[in-house]
Amino acid sequence: MTSSLQQAEHALIVQIEPWVDEMELQQLRRVIDSTFLVEHELTREFESWTARYTGAKHAVAVCNGSMALFTCLKVLGIGPGDEVIVPNLTFIASANAVILAGATPVLCEVREDTFCIDVARAEELVTSRTRAVMPVHLYGQSADLDAVTAFARRHGLKVVEDAAEGIGVRYDGQHVGTVGDMGIISYYGNKTVTCGEGGIILTNDDDLARAAFRMKNYGRDQKGIYSHDTIGFNFSFTDLQAAIGIAQMKKLPAIISKKEAIHKRYVRGLQPLATFCPVYIDPKCEPVFWFSSFLCECPEALATFLRARGVQTRRLFLPLHQQPCYADGKHVRMPRPDFRISESIHQRGISLPSSYSLTDDQQSYVIDQIHQFYAGRD
Ligand SMILES: Cc1ncc(COP(=O)(O)O)c(C=O)c1O
């Protein structure tokens, strides 16, 4: 096996990188030949791919996942004076979309096992202003959508699913993002499949799909006309993104299988370390191991140790209640500020190299280095 120093001097084993090659180039050539670099027919084709794959009736492509979330909230009529219940452990974009819509995110603790929203805790957060709940399907796991749906029904709330990280993830056989009123997927560069930047809105409701298209298309139903029925913006996709996205969707089954194999190999290889604990998978969830994430002891020291040996890792999200930008208390509400679980997940969490390109030798090296780190601490 390569020595640690040799590894550090040569290629870095990255935590995540997309799988892009000739297939994307071939699709891009179609766009260049057509001269339609902007959103056009290939975007419609990409939307059809995504709708077919997820089973959603409608898929509306927008510039990124953040604007997809914002658009969902706006077309559901959520704005100033309204509250949206958001899990405390998520990427900050989930809550910031609510703030951009003029509403207030109300932070809810997550479950220790799945890292996703704890619906039992959400019960305590409902007020007369609550309009929606935003389950986030974190790290390739699904939130408990049965519980979310029942909770939303009990309180007359809309459900906006943040499935930014969730392409391929199913809950009780249904693709995440298609269970609530609206859902979104992100195609950012580090996601399971990517367009560089990109997002898609999923819904089974004809009116919401039309309203979402209008909102991202300057408030009109078609391109090229100058009468605008509603106030809209420009959150357009491009055919350049669609070209890459179509190639990526063709690769998706292979990427998902590889990520599952990577995760299983980490679980097997790290099992002897009592400290290393994989995320629990809800029996109703078919996960996609977008990032292979674990809870362990001393993840920061482990990350530094691995980095010095040529292995890149990533820590799990900093909980929202600890975000410096929310410290003034003006933007989010946290009526039950006991977030010991999300704090503990953050403090113990690490994501290991999880790219499609990860070779068996590289993964063996990563596992071996992790064993060496903990052996040195005995
Ligand atoms: C949970 C979650 N929500 C929202 C987003 C925002 O998506 P985008 O980066 O495409 O704006 C991301 C990350 O990219 C995310 O991980």
Tab-separated table of C-alpha atoms and ligand atoms in Angstrom:
chain	number	residue	atom	x	y	z
A	1	MET	CA	0.000	0.000	0.000
A	2	THR	CA	1.153	3.563	-0.721
A	3	SER	CA	2.704	5.200	2.313
A	4	SER	CA	0.810	8.074	3.849
A	5	LEU	CA	3.436	10.579	2.776
A	6	GLN	CA	3.410	9.331	-0.807
A	7	GLN	CA	-0.367	9.647	-0.860
A	8	ALA	CA	-0.227	13.193	0.518
A	9	GLU	CA	2.343	14.192	-2.091
A	10	HIS	CA	0.341	12.764	-4.961
A	11	ALA	CA	-3.345	12.916	-5.760
A	12	LEU	CA	-5.683	14.132	-3.072
A	13	ILE	CA	-8.526	11.707	-2.437
A	14	VAL	CA	-11.349	14.204	-2.701
A	15	GLN	CA	-14.451	13.990	-0.547
A	16	ILE	CA	-16.702	14.505	-3.558
A	17	GLU	CA	-16.336	15.181	-7.268
A	18	PRO	CA	-18.783	14.757	-10.144
A	19	TRP	CA	-18.452	12.049	-12.796
A	20	VAL	CA	-18.250	13.988	-16.043
A	21	ASP	CA	-16.789	12.782	-19.322
A	22	GLU	CA	-17.507	12.404	-23.053
A	23	MET	CA	-21.215	11.792	-22.401
A	24	GLU	CA	-21.683	15.338	-21.116
A	25	LEU	CA	-19.548	16.687	-23.978
A	26	GLN	CA	-21.725	14.888	-26.536
A	27	GLN	CA	-24.887	16.407	-25.071
A	28	LEU	CA	-23.258	19.845	-24.895
A	29	ARG	CA	-22.408	19.549	-28.572
A	30	ARG	CA	-26.167	19.314	-29.294
A	31	VAL	CA	-26.656	22.663	-27.572
A	32	ILE	CA	-23.770	24.364	-29.317
A	33	ASP	CA	-25.029	23.077	-32.674
A	34	SER	CA	-28.549	24.313	-31.939
A	35	THR	CA	-27.219	27.772	-30.846
A	36	PHE	CA	-29.910	27.813	-28.105
A	37	LEU	CA	-27.702	28.266	-25.067
A	38	VAL	CA	-30.627	29.597	-23.011
A	39	GLU	CA	-33.575	27.617	-21.686
A	40	HIS	CA	-35.198	25.842	-24.637
A	41	GLU	CA	-36.140	22.340	-25.825
A	42	LEU	CA	-33.363	20.501	-24.008
A	43	THR	CA	-34.567	21.963	-20.723
A	44	ARG	CA	-38.033	20.530	-21.446
A	45	GLU	CA	-36.343	17.175	-22.174
A	46	PHE	CA	-34.432	17.352	-18.876
A	47	GLU	CA	-37.639	18.172	-17.011
A	48	SER	CA	-39.311	15.149	-18.636
A	49	TRP	CA	-36.417	12.915	-17.585
A	50	THR	CA	-36.725	14.113	-14.005
A	51	ALA	CA	-40.519	13.847	-13.932
A	52	ARG	CA	-40.361	10.288	-15.301
A	53	TYR	CA	-37.624	9.281	-12.896
A	54	THR	CA	-39.284	10.728	-9.790
A	55	GLY	CA	-42.877	9.999	-10.786
A	56	ALA	CA	-43.835	13.669	-10.311
A	57	LYS	CA	-46.558	14.969	-12.610
A	58	HIS	CA	-44.595	18.178	-13.179
A	59	ALA	CA	-40.918	19.111	-13.014
A	60	VAL	CA	-39.971	22.785	-13.452
A	61	ALA	CA	-36.263	23.533	-13.844
A	62	VAL	CA	-34.831	26.662	-12.231
A	63	CYS	CA	-31.377	28.138	-11.736
A	64	ASN	CA	-30.620	26.417	-8.418
A	65	GLY	CA	-32.159	24.606	-5.464
A	66	SER	CA	-32.340	27.721	-3.297
A	67	MET	CA	-34.493	29.573	-5.821
A	68	ALA	CA	-36.559	26.421	-6.306
A	69	LEU	CA	-37.403	26.485	-2.577
A	70	PHE	CA	-38.151	30.213	-2.680
A	71	THR	CA	-40.439	29.732	-5.699
A	72	CYS	CA	-42.369	26.914	-3.968
A	73	LEU	CA	-42.959	29.070	-0.891
A	74	LYS	CA	-44.090	32.071	-2.956
A	75	VAL	CA	-46.493	30.138	-5.166
A	76	LEU	CA	-48.001	28.573	-2.044
A	77	GLY	CA	-48.715	32.123	-0.891
A	78	ILE	CA	-46.234	32.140	1.992
A	79	GLY	CA	-44.831	35.549	2.905
A	80	PRO	CA	-44.537	38.205	5.600
A	81	GLY	CA	-46.172	37.291	8.914
A	82	ASP	CA	-46.069	33.550	8.144
A	83	GLU	CA	-43.987	30.895	9.828
A	84	VAL	CA	-42.449	27.772	8.320
A	85	ILE	CA	-41.161	24.920	10.489
A	86	VAL	CA	-37.646	23.949	9.363
A	87	PRO	CA	-35.309	21.321	10.862
A	88	ASN	CA	-32.433	22.789	12.831
A	89	LEU	CA	-29.902	20.521	11.132
A	90	THR	CA	-29.746	21.371	7.440
A	91	PHE	CA	-27.793	23.417	4.937
A	92	ILE	CA	-28.601	27.062	5.581
A	93	ALA	CA	-30.327	27.476	2.190
A	94	SER	CA	-33.469	25.731	3.550
A	95	ALA	CA	-34.074	28.470	6.126
A	96	ASN	CA	-32.791	31.337	4.001
A	97	ALA	CA	-35.368	30.575	1.314
A	98	VAL	CA	-38.061	31.139	3.955
A	99	ILE	CA	-36.432	34.430	4.965
A	100	LEU	CA	-36.185	35.534	1.324
A	101	ALA	CA	-39.904	34.810	0.951
A	102	GLY	CA	-40.490	37.278	3.823
A	103	ALA	CA	-41.581	34.597	6.308
A	104	THR	CA	-39.912	33.322	9.479
A	105	PRO	CA	-38.243	29.918	9.823
A	106	VAL	CA	-39.106	28.246	13.139
A	107	LEU	CA	-36.376	25.827	14.102
A	108	CYS	CA	-37.278	22.262	15.037
A	109	GLU	CA	-34.985	19.655	16.585
A	110	VAL	CA	-34.074	16.587	14.499
A	111	ARG	CA	-34.146	12.875	15.287
A	112	GLU	CA	-31.020	11.334	16.682
A	113	ASP	CA	-31.272	8.287	14.409
A	114	THR	CA	-32.158	9.700	10.979
A	115	PHE	CA	-30.844	13.302	11.417
A	116	CYS	CA	-34.178	14.476	9.916
A	117	ILE	CA	-37.002	16.547	11.414
A	118	ASP	CA	-38.525	15.212	14.646
A	119	VAL	CA	-42.207	15.676	13.975
A	120	ALA	CA	-43.126	15.018	17.620
A	121	ARG	CA	-41.091	18.111	18.512
A	122	ALA	CA	-42.729	20.121	15.714
A	123	GLU	CA	-46.087	19.807	17.491
A	124	GLU	CA	-44.864	22.263	20.135
A	125	LEU	CA	-43.974	24.873	17.516
A	126	VAL	CA	-47.308	25.357	15.776
A	127	THR	CA	-48.875	28.808	16.167
A	128	SER	CA	-51.682	30.644	14.379
A	129	ARG	CA	-49.003	31.901	11.961
A	130	THR	CA	-47.638	28.507	10.948
A	131	ARG	CA	-48.312	27.919	7.246
A	132	ALA	CA	-45.946	25.160	6.224
A	133	VAL	CA	-43.446	22.521	7.264
A	134	MET	CA	-40.254	21.871	5.322
A	135	PRO	CA	-38.896	18.355	5.856
A	136	VAL	CA	-35.295	18.125	4.644
A	137	HIS	CA	-34.091	14.745	3.383
A	138	LEU	CA	-30.600	14.953	4.765
A	139	TYR	CA	-27.485	13.117	3.575
A	140	GLY	CA	-29.436	10.752	1.332
A	141	GLN	CA	-31.856	9.654	4.033
A	142	SER	CA	-35.555	10.428	4.007
A	143	ALA	CA	-37.511	12.264	6.677
A	144	ASP	CA	-40.451	10.332	8.140
A	145	LEU	CA	-42.957	11.452	5.521
A	146	ASP	CA	-45.862	9.551	7.075
A	147	ALA	CA	-45.404	11.564	10.263
A	148	VAL	CA	-44.851	14.823	8.357
A	149	THR	CA	-47.962	14.330	6.218
A	150	ALA	CA	-50.162	13.450	9.212
A	151	PHE	CA	-48.810	16.446	11.147
A	152	ALA	CA	-49.437	18.815	8.224
A	153	ARG	CA	-52.966	17.473	7.761
A	154	ARG	CA	-53.753	17.872	11.484
A	155	HIS	CA	-52.731	21.530	11.424
A	156	GLY	CA	-53.740	22.481	7.870
A	157	LEU	CA	-50.145	23.133	6.790
A	158	LYS	CA	-48.473	22.962	3.386
A	159	VAL	CA	-45.551	20.582	2.932
A	160	VAL	CA	-42.523	21.787	0.967
A	161	GLU	CA	-39.974	18.980	0.771
A	162	ASP	CA	-36.336	20.021	0.582
A	163	ALA	CA	-34.942	17.052	-1.331
A	164	ALA	CA	-31.932	19.074	-2.521
A	165	GLU	CA	-29.695	16.122	-1.554
A	166	GLY	CA	-32.287	13.475	-2.280
A	167	ILE	CA	-32.290	12.420	-5.916
A	168	GLY	CA	-32.964	8.683	-6.045
A	169	VAL	CA	-34.174	8.518	-2.426
A	170	ARG	CA	-37.554	6.861	-1.935
A	171	TYR	CA	-39.873	6.717	1.026
A	172	ASP	CA	-42.383	3.882	1.014
A	173	GLY	CA	-41.711	3.515	-2.696
A	174	GLN	CA	-42.330	7.164	-3.543
A	175	HIS	CA	-39.530	9.479	-4.617
A	176	VAL	CA	-38.814	12.184	-2.052
A	177	GLY	CA	-39.992	15.607	-3.187
A	178	THR	CA	-43.191	14.155	-4.657
A	179	VAL	CA	-45.106	13.430	-1.455
A	180	GLY	CA	-45.755	16.966	-0.186
A	181	ASP	CA	-47.502	19.833	-1.979
A	182	MET	CA	-44.204	20.743	-3.619
A	183	GLY	CA	-40.621	19.547	-3.458
A	184	ILE	CA	-37.240	20.462	-4.845
A	185	ILE	CA	-34.015	18.784	-5.940
A	186	SER	CA	-30.647	20.528	-6.327
A	187	TYR	CA	-28.191	19.789	-9.125
A	188	TYR	CA	-25.298	21.673	-7.542
A	189	GLY	CA	-21.801	20.378	-8.375
A	190	ASN	CA	-21.455	18.187	-5.282
A	191	LYS	CA	-24.828	16.450	-5.610
A	192	THR	CA	-25.369	12.821	-6.715
A	193	VAL	CA	-26.010	14.153	-10.229
A	194	THR	CA	-25.182	17.690	-11.242
A	195	CYS	CA	-25.611	20.390	-13.869
A	196	GLY	CA	-22.979	22.600	-12.168
A	197	GLU	CA	-25.787	24.706	-10.738
A	198	GLY	CA	-29.455	23.879	-11.074
A	199	GLY	CA	-32.648	23.034	-9.282
A	200	ILE	CA	-35.962	21.436	-10.076
A	201	ILE	CA	-39.400	21.938	-8.604
A	202	LEU	CA	-41.610	18.859	-8.321
A	203	THR	CA	-45.366	18.925	-7.894
A	204	ASN	CA	-48.434	16.912	-8.863
A	205	ASP	CA	-50.616	20.035	-8.922
A	206	ASP	CA	-51.227	21.613	-12.353
A	207	ASP	CA	-51.902	25.111	-10.971
A	208	LEU	CA	-48.824	25.144	-8.737
A	209	ALA	CA	-46.642	23.957	-11.620
A	210	ARG	CA	-47.965	26.720	-13.845
A	211	ALA	CA	-47.497	29.326	-11.119
A	212	ALA	CA	-43.918	28.120	-10.556
A	213	PHE	CA	-43.154	28.353	-14.285
A	214	ARG	CA	-44.588	31.865	-14.367
A	215	MET	CA	-42.619	32.988	-11.345
A	216	LYS	CA	-39.327	31.869	-12.809
A	217	ASN	CA	-40.243	33.282	-16.254
A	218	TYR	CA	-40.875	36.968	-15.387
A	219	GLY	CA	-44.521	36.328	-14.523
A	220	ARG	CA	-45.669	34.977	-17.894
A	221	ASP	CA	-46.698	31.596	-19.295
A	222	GLN	CA	-44.549	31.735	-22.419
A	223	LYS	CA	-41.191	33.074	-23.424
A	224	GLY	CA	-41.008	35.863	-26.036
A	225	ILE	CA	-44.202	37.725	-25.079
A	226	TYR	CA	-44.284	41.044	-23.234
A	227	SER	CA	-47.533	40.853	-21.307
A	228	HIS	CA	-46.897	39.714	-17.743
A	229	ASP	CA	-49.885	38.468	-15.745
A	230	THR	CA	-48.122	38.168	-12.403
A	231	ILE	CA	-44.965	39.583	-10.875
A	232	GLY	CA	-42.214	37.144	-11.650
A	233	PHE	CA	-38.467	36.973	-11.823
A	234	ASN	CA	-35.754	35.311	-13.839
A	235	PHE	CA	-34.767	31.991	-12.312
A	236	SER	CA	-34.247	30.366	-15.696
A	237	PHE	CA	-32.355	27.203	-16.396
A	238	THR	CA	-30.181	26.937	-19.530
A	239	ASP	CA	-29.917	24.272	-22.200
A	240	LEU	CA	-26.221	24.068	-21.334
A	241	GLN	CA	-27.214	22.851	-17.850
A	242	ALA	CA	-29.895	20.596	-19.329
A	243	ALA	CA	-27.345	18.954	-21.635
A	244	ILE	CA	-25.139	18.042	-18.697
A	245	GLY	CA	-28.182	17.051	-16.635
A	246	ILE	CA	-29.465	14.608	-19.274
A	247	ALA	CA	-26.094	12.885	-19.479
A	248	GLN	CA	-25.988	12.739	-15.680
A	249	MET	CA	-29.503	11.282	-15.419
A	250	LYS	CA	-28.381	8.444	-17.721
A	251	LYS	CA	-25.531	7.735	-15.310
A	252	LEU	CA	-27.674	8.008	-12.189
A	253	PRO	CA	-28.350	4.251	-11.635
A	254	ALA	CA	-24.620	3.490	-11.906
A	255	ILE	CA	-23.756	6.356	-9.539
A	256	ILE	CA	-26.322	5.204	-6.982
A	257	SER	CA	-25.023	1.591	-7.041
A	258	LYS	CA	-21.441	2.746	-6.679
A	259	LYS	CA	-22.312	4.999	-3.749
A	260	GLU	CA	-24.109	2.131	-2.056
A	261	ALA	CA	-21.081	-0.120	-2.553
A	262	ILE	CA	-18.806	2.600	-1.134
A	263	HIS	CA	-21.009	3.012	1.927
A	264	LYS	CA	-21.259	-0.742	2.578
A	265	ARG	CA	-17.480	-1.073	2.310
A	266	TYR	CA	-16.937	1.738	4.828
A	267	VAL	CA	-19.456	0.144	7.190
A	268	ARG	CA	-17.699	-3.242	6.891
A	269	GLY	CA	-14.204	-1.795	7.148
A	270	LEU	CA	-14.937	0.489	10.085
A	271	GLN	CA	-17.188	-1.891	12.036
A	272	PRO	CA	-14.335	-3.017	14.305
A	273	LEU	CA	-14.083	0.582	15.544
A	274	ALA	CA	-16.743	0.900	18.212
A	275	THR	CA	-16.632	4.688	17.830
A	276	PHE	CA	-17.705	4.645	14.165
A	277	CYS	CA	-21.458	4.636	13.700
A	278	PRO	CA	-23.296	4.876	10.345
A	279	VAL	CA	-26.586	6.748	10.025
A	280	TYR	CA	-29.624	4.597	10.835
A	281	ILE	CA	-31.889	4.005	7.857
A	282	ASP	CA	-35.656	4.163	8.376
A	283	PRO	CA	-37.065	0.809	7.151
A	284	LYS	CA	-39.448	2.692	4.844
A	285	CYS	CA	-36.558	4.600	3.214
A	286	GLU	CA	-34.507	3.529	0.208
A	287	PRO	CA	-31.498	5.778	0.755
A	288	VAL	CA	-28.885	7.076	-1.650
A	289	PHE	CA	-25.505	7.508	0.006
A	290	TRP	CA	-24.818	10.868	-1.580
A	291	PHE	CA	-22.225	11.422	1.142
A	292	SER	CA	-21.115	8.455	3.216
A	293	SER	CA	-21.502	10.002	6.654
A	294	PHE	CA	-20.716	8.637	10.111
A	295	LEU	CA	-20.772	9.662	13.726
A	296	CYS	CA	-17.478	9.144	15.509
A	297	GLU	CA	-15.226	10.423	18.273
A	298	CYS	CA	-12.934	13.401	17.604
A	299	PRO	CA	-13.996	14.004	13.977
A	300	GLU	CA	-12.070	17.288	13.749
A	301	ALA	CA	-8.792	15.669	14.807
A	302	LEU	CA	-9.546	12.768	12.446
A	303	ALA	CA	-10.194	15.218	9.578
A	304	THR	CA	-6.851	16.956	10.240
A	305	PHE	CA	-5.051	13.598	10.442
A	306	LEU	CA	-6.585	12.428	7.160
A	307	ARG	CA	-5.953	15.741	5.415
A	308	ALA	CA	-2.235	15.454	6.235
A	309	ARG	CA	-2.354	12.027	4.575
A	310	GLY	CA	-4.030	13.211	1.374
A	311	VAL	CA	-7.653	12.444	2.251
A	312	GLN	CA	-10.303	15.127	2.122
A	313	THR	CA	-13.350	14.832	4.394
A	314	ARG	CA	-16.166	17.174	5.346
A	315	ARG	CA	-17.856	17.881	8.655
A	316	LEU	CA	-21.656	17.711	8.937
A	317	PHE	CA	-23.718	20.909	8.826
A	318	LEU	CA	-23.471	23.461	11.614
A	319	PRO	CA	-26.976	23.591	13.163
A	320	LEU	CA	-29.004	26.669	12.291
A	321	HIS	CA	-29.307	27.892	15.895
A	322	GLN	CA	-25.505	28.249	15.961
A	323	GLN	CA	-25.230	30.195	12.706
A	324	PRO	CA	-23.534	33.571	13.260
A	325	CYS	CA	-25.909	35.237	10.785
A	326	TYR	CA	-28.925	34.347	12.977
A	327	ALA	CA	-27.307	35.390	16.252
A	328	ASP	CA	-29.181	38.719	16.380
A	329	GLY	CA	-32.438	36.761	16.815
A	330	LYS	CA	-34.227	38.771	14.093
A	331	HIS	CA	-34.478	36.185	11.347
A	332	VAL	CA	-35.409	32.827	12.847
A	333	ARG	CA	-37.574	31.790	15.782
A	334	MET	CA	-36.575	29.073	18.203
A	335	PRO	CA	-39.265	28.747	20.853
A	336	ARG	CA	-37.708	25.485	22.176
A	337	PRO	CA	-33.988	26.233	22.049
A	338	ASP	CA	-32.849	22.849	23.314
A	339	PHE	CA	-30.930	21.483	20.358
A	340	ARG	CA	-28.704	18.923	22.033
A	341	ILE	CA	-29.314	16.325	19.319
A	342	SER	CA	-28.413	18.502	16.328
A	343	GLU	CA	-25.400	19.840	18.240
A	344	SER	CA	-24.248	16.309	19.006
A	345	ILE	CA	-24.682	15.159	15.384
A	346	HIS	CA	-22.652	18.134	14.207
A	347	GLN	CA	-19.960	17.591	16.829
A	348	ARG	CA	-19.599	13.876	16.011
A	349	GLY	CA	-20.279	13.857	12.282
A	350	ILE	CA	-17.936	13.379	9.346
A	351	SER	CA	-18.465	12.628	5.655
A	352	LEU	CA	-15.828	10.427	4.052
A	353	PRO	CA	-14.748	10.382	0.376
A	354	SER	CA	-17.879	9.322	-1.509
A	355	SER	CA	-17.319	10.033	-5.213
A	356	TYR	CA	-18.173	7.689	-8.053
A	357	SER	CA	-14.469	7.906	-8.993
A	358	LEU	CA	-13.252	6.507	-5.645
A	359	THR	CA	-11.246	3.353	-6.358
A	360	ASP	CA	-11.122	0.263	-4.109
A	361	ASP	CA	-7.440	0.953	-3.414
A	362	GLN	CA	-8.174	4.525	-2.400
A	363	GLN	CA	-10.998	3.427	-0.148
A	364	SER	CA	-8.832	0.737	1.482
A	365	TYR	CA	-6.239	3.422	2.111
A	366	VAL	CA	-8.853	5.726	3.739
A	367	ILE	CA	-10.142	2.904	5.958
A	368	ASP	CA	-6.609	1.942	6.905
A	369	GLN	CA	-5.735	5.534	7.839
A	370	ILE	CA	-8.842	5.800	10.032
A	371	HIS	CA	-7.786	2.636	11.889
A	372	GLN	CA	-4.310	4.101	12.331
A	373	PHE	CA	-5.751	7.333	13.747
A	374	TYR	CA	-7.754	5.541	16.441
A	375	ALA	CA	-4.958	3.029	17.173
A	376	GLY	CA	-2.709	6.015	17.926
A	377	ARG	CA	-5.207	7.305	20.504
A	378	ASP	CA	-5.465	4.119	22.558
B	1	LIG	C1	-30.514	20.598	2.169
B	1	LIG	C2	-30.208	21.621	1.098
B	1	LIG	N1	-31.156	22.531	0.769
B	1	LIG	C3	-30.952	23.442	-0.185
B	1	LIG	C4	-29.764	23.490	-0.885
B	1	LIG	C5	-29.587	24.561	-1.902
B	1	LIG	O1	-29.416	24.089	-3.201
B	1	LIG	P1	-28.554	24.943	-4.246
B	1	LIG	O2	-27.120	24.853	-3.811
B	1	LIG	O3	-28.795	24.266	-5.537
B	1	LIG	O4	-29.059	26.335	-4.198
B	1	LIG	C6	-28.744	22.568	-0.571
B	1	LIG	C7	-27.436	22.508	-1.212
B	1	LIG	O5	-26.976	22.698	-2.165
B	1	LIG	C8	-28.967	21.607	0.436
B	1	LIG	O6	-28.033	20.712	0.764
